[in-house]
């Protein structure tokens, strides 16, 4: 508002997301001077019975990397807790109510960050959009997908469109396949009840991986204006053809159903690998493999763009010599390009090596911001570039709804896999079937 006062209302203030992400993000913004005492008020709404001080103490446990003094200063930003009753748990009422309490004056602005789940399928998402649409216009709605706040996800546009090197290569003539992979080395841990209603496709693939897919596959936007970028995302989503069930592998880790909140006969996938195909001039025939799993052997999110074999091979290094461009979103942000090089030494032998841009080495002094921190700041600044537009959400649900309904109806079965493994071996076979060739770094391949 004109008085320069900003009220931030956190719904579900005693919940998991608020503790782990929202409050730490607000705290980092405070530390960097974006939220000033006296100008900012933070209100928390929660269903748990908790006092203002109780909430402050709970949040304190999640704030790290600062002195007790700074943390206390942050916690004094007039943190108020409003107890919500069960009837108020409906999101529309909640927002409405908060809005009335928090809009400082008519000169001010109100923006609402909405977190997933945005429905469970096309119809429920549309219903939610319609409800929100009655209360707010699209410019006020910030549908958050925190993957869009990750450093290397934000780098995708720059990489693709500011580098001459990639421009002529980024298409079906040169790229054999693309994999977008999310792996976690822990299970649903206390979120079993929520998770079982959704499954890995709704939890990770339909949103996080699909957003990454958009940025990898979309055409160049007219400009960096949010609407221009989002127009291109919608277009590429609309070019995706219906998912073929033969190109889907589902898994569920052993022990998932031990959680008392998960039904014994649950078929909910905790792992999925599936192929998207884009029906356009750039991508016809190139499989995009989207893979996500919980309770796997490691935690990693990466994009792998695998190029076709170099024609007319004279080195006999065969497919081990494929170029692959890997963008590791986490942990340890990095980009590397697998290349075939001469193995240093007297012999004329080739090996796979890497052109490596590891952020930890190159940008040693830069602290990479947390996704939520960046996205909350974007909201305060009124920049919707990294948020999901209503028609984009609709297009995303259109892709996955038929498959999800078939899974919910038990037409596709989740295969069991052992926690701590790569998931069902059928998924590796699917990648292989899609033409993905496992390449090996630093392995000497003797000439034949
Ligand atoms: C959330 C999912 O959106 O993303 C979680 O609901 C998942 O299941 C989390 O663990 C992963 O986020 P990140 O940033 O740790 O990769």
CSV table of N, CA and C in Angstrom, one decimal, residues 116-126 128-129 143 198 201-203 206-207 210 237 243 388 390-405:
chain,number,residue,atom,x,y,z
A,116,UNK,N,0.2,-26.4,-4.6
A,116,UNK,CA,-0.5,-27.7,-5.0
A,116,UNK,C,-1.0,-28.5,-3.8
A,117,UNK,N,-1.9,-29.4,-3.8
A,117,UNK,CA,-2.5,-29.9,-5.0
A,117,UNK,C,-3.6,-28.9,-5.6
A,118,UNK,N,-3.4,-28.7,-6.9
A,118,UNK,CA,-4.4,-27.9,-7.6
A,118,UNK,C,-5.4,-28.9,-8.2
A,119,UNK,N,-6.2,-29.5,-7.3
A,119,UNK,CA,-7.1,-30.5,-7.8
A,119,UNK,C,-6.5,-31.9,-7.9
A,120,UNK,N,-7.3,-32.9,-8.4
A,120,UNK,CA,-6.8,-34.2,-8.5
A,120,UNK,C,-6.8,-34.7,-10.0
A,121,UNK,N,-7.6,-34.0,-10.8
A,121,UNK,CA,-7.7,-34.3,-12.2
A,121,UNK,C,-8.2,-33.1,-12.9
A,122,UNK,N,-8.5,-33.2,-14.2
A,122,UNK,CA,-8.9,-32.0,-14.9
A,122,UNK,C,-10.2,-31.4,-14.3
A,123,UNK,N,-11.2,-32.2,-14.0
A,123,UNK,CA,-12.5,-31.6,-13.6
A,123,UNK,C,-12.3,-30.9,-12.2
A,124,UNK,N,-11.6,-31.6,-11.3
A,124,UNK,CA,-11.5,-30.9,-9.9
A,124,UNK,C,-10.6,-29.7,-10.0
A,125,UNK,N,-9.6,-29.7,-10.9
A,125,UNK,CA,-8.7,-28.6,-11.0
A,125,UNK,C,-9.5,-27.4,-11.6
A,126,UNK,N,-10.4,-27.7,-12.6
A,126,UNK,CA,-11.2,-26.6,-13.2
A,126,UNK,C,-12.1,-26.0,-12.2
A,128,UNK,N,-11.7,-25.9,-8.9
A,128,UNK,CA,-10.9,-25.0,-8.0
A,128,UNK,C,-10.5,-23.7,-8.7
A,129,UNK,N,-10.1,-23.8,-10.0
A,129,UNK,CA,-9.8,-22.6,-10.7
A,129,UNK,C,-11.0,-21.6,-10.8
A,143,UNK,N,0.2,-19.4,-8.7
A,143,UNK,CA,0.2,-20.8,-8.5
A,143,UNK,C,1.6,-21.3,-8.5
A,198,UNK,N,-2.8,-39.1,-3.8
A,198,UNK,CA,-2.2,-38.5,-5.0
A,198,UNK,C,-1.3,-39.4,-5.8
A,201,UNK,N,2.7,-39.4,-9.6
A,201,UNK,CA,2.4,-38.7,-10.9
A,201,UNK,C,1.9,-37.3,-10.5
A,202,UNK,N,0.9,-37.3,-9.6
A,202,UNK,CA,0.3,-36.0,-9.2
A,202,UNK,C,1.3,-35.2,-8.3
A,203,UNK,N,2.1,-35.9,-7.5
A,203,UNK,CA,2.9,-35.2,-6.6
A,203,UNK,C,4.2,-34.6,-7.2
A,206,UNK,N,3.3,-34.5,-12.8
A,206,UNK,CA,2.3,-33.6,-13.5
A,206,UNK,C,2.7,-32.1,-13.2
A,207,UNK,N,3.5,-31.8,-12.2
A,207,UNK,CA,3.8,-30.4,-11.9
A,207,UNK,C,5.3,-30.2,-12.1
A,210,UNK,N,6.9,-31.7,-15.3
A,210,UNK,CA,6.3,-31.2,-16.5
A,210,UNK,C,6.7,-29.8,-16.8
A,237,UNK,N,2.6,-27.9,-24.3
A,237,UNK,CA,1.8,-28.8,-23.5
A,237,UNK,C,0.6,-29.3,-24.4
A,243,UNK,N,-0.8,-40.2,-23.7
A,243,UNK,CA,0.2,-41.1,-23.2
A,243,UNK,C,-0.2,-42.6,-23.5
A,388,UNK,N,2.4,-20.6,-12.5
A,388,UNK,CA,1.6,-21.4,-13.4
A,388,UNK,C,0.3,-20.7,-13.7
A,390,UNK,N,-3.5,-20.3,-15.4
A,390,UNK,CA,-4.7,-21.2,-15.4
A,390,UNK,C,-4.8,-22.1,-16.6
A,391,UNK,N,-4.6,-21.6,-17.8
A,391,UNK,CA,-4.7,-22.4,-19.0
A,391,UNK,C,-3.5,-23.4,-19.1
A,392,UNK,N,-2.4,-23.1,-18.4
A,392,UNK,CA,-1.3,-24.0,-18.4
A,392,UNK,C,-1.6,-25.2,-17.5
A,393,UNK,N,-2.2,-24.9,-16.4
A,393,UNK,CA,-2.6,-25.9,-15.5
A,393,UNK,C,-3.6,-26.9,-16.1
A,394,UNK,N,-4.5,-26.3,-16.8
A,394,UNK,CA,-5.5,-27.1,-17.5
A,394,UNK,C,-4.8,-28.0,-18.5
A,395,UNK,N,-3.9,-27.5,-19.3
A,395,UNK,CA,-3.2,-28.3,-20.3
A,395,UNK,C,-2.4,-29.4,-19.7
A,396,UNK,N,-1.9,-29.1,-18.5
A,396,UNK,CA,-1.1,-30.1,-17.8
A,396,UNK,C,-2.0,-31.3,-17.3
A,397,UNK,N,-3.2,-30.9,-16.8
A,397,UNK,CA,-4.1,-32.0,-16.4
A,397,UNK,C,-4.6,-32.7,-17.5
A,398,UNK,N,-4.8,-32.1,-18.7
A,398,UNK,CA,-5.3,-32.8,-19.8
A,398,UNK,C,-4.4,-33.9,-20.3
A,399,UNK,N,-3.1,-33.7,-20.1
A,399,UNK,CA,-2.2,-34.8,-20.5
A,399,UNK,C,-2.3,-36.0,-19.6
A,400,UNK,N,-2.4,-35.7,-18.3
A,400,UNK,CA,-2.3,-36.8,-17.3
A,400,UNK,C,-3.7,-37.4,-16.8
A,401,UNK,N,-4.8,-36.7,-17.0
A,401,UNK,CA,-6.0,-37.2,-16.5
A,401,UNK,C,-6.4,-38.6,-17.0
A,402,UNK,N,-6.4,-38.9,-18.3
A,402,UNK,CA,-6.8,-40.2,-18.7
A,402,UNK,C,-6.0,-41.3,-18.0
A,403,UNK,N,-4.7,-41.1,-18.0
A,403,UNK,CA,-3.8,-42.1,-17.4
A,403,UNK,C,-4.1,-42.3,-15.9
A,404,UNK,N,-4.3,-41.1,-15.2
A,404,UNK,CA,-4.5,-41.2,-13.8
A,404,UNK,C,-5.9,-41.9,-13.5
A,405,UNK,N,-6.9,-41.6,-14.3
A,405,UNK,CA,-8.1,-42.3,-14.1
A,405,UNK,C,-8.0,-43.8,-14.2
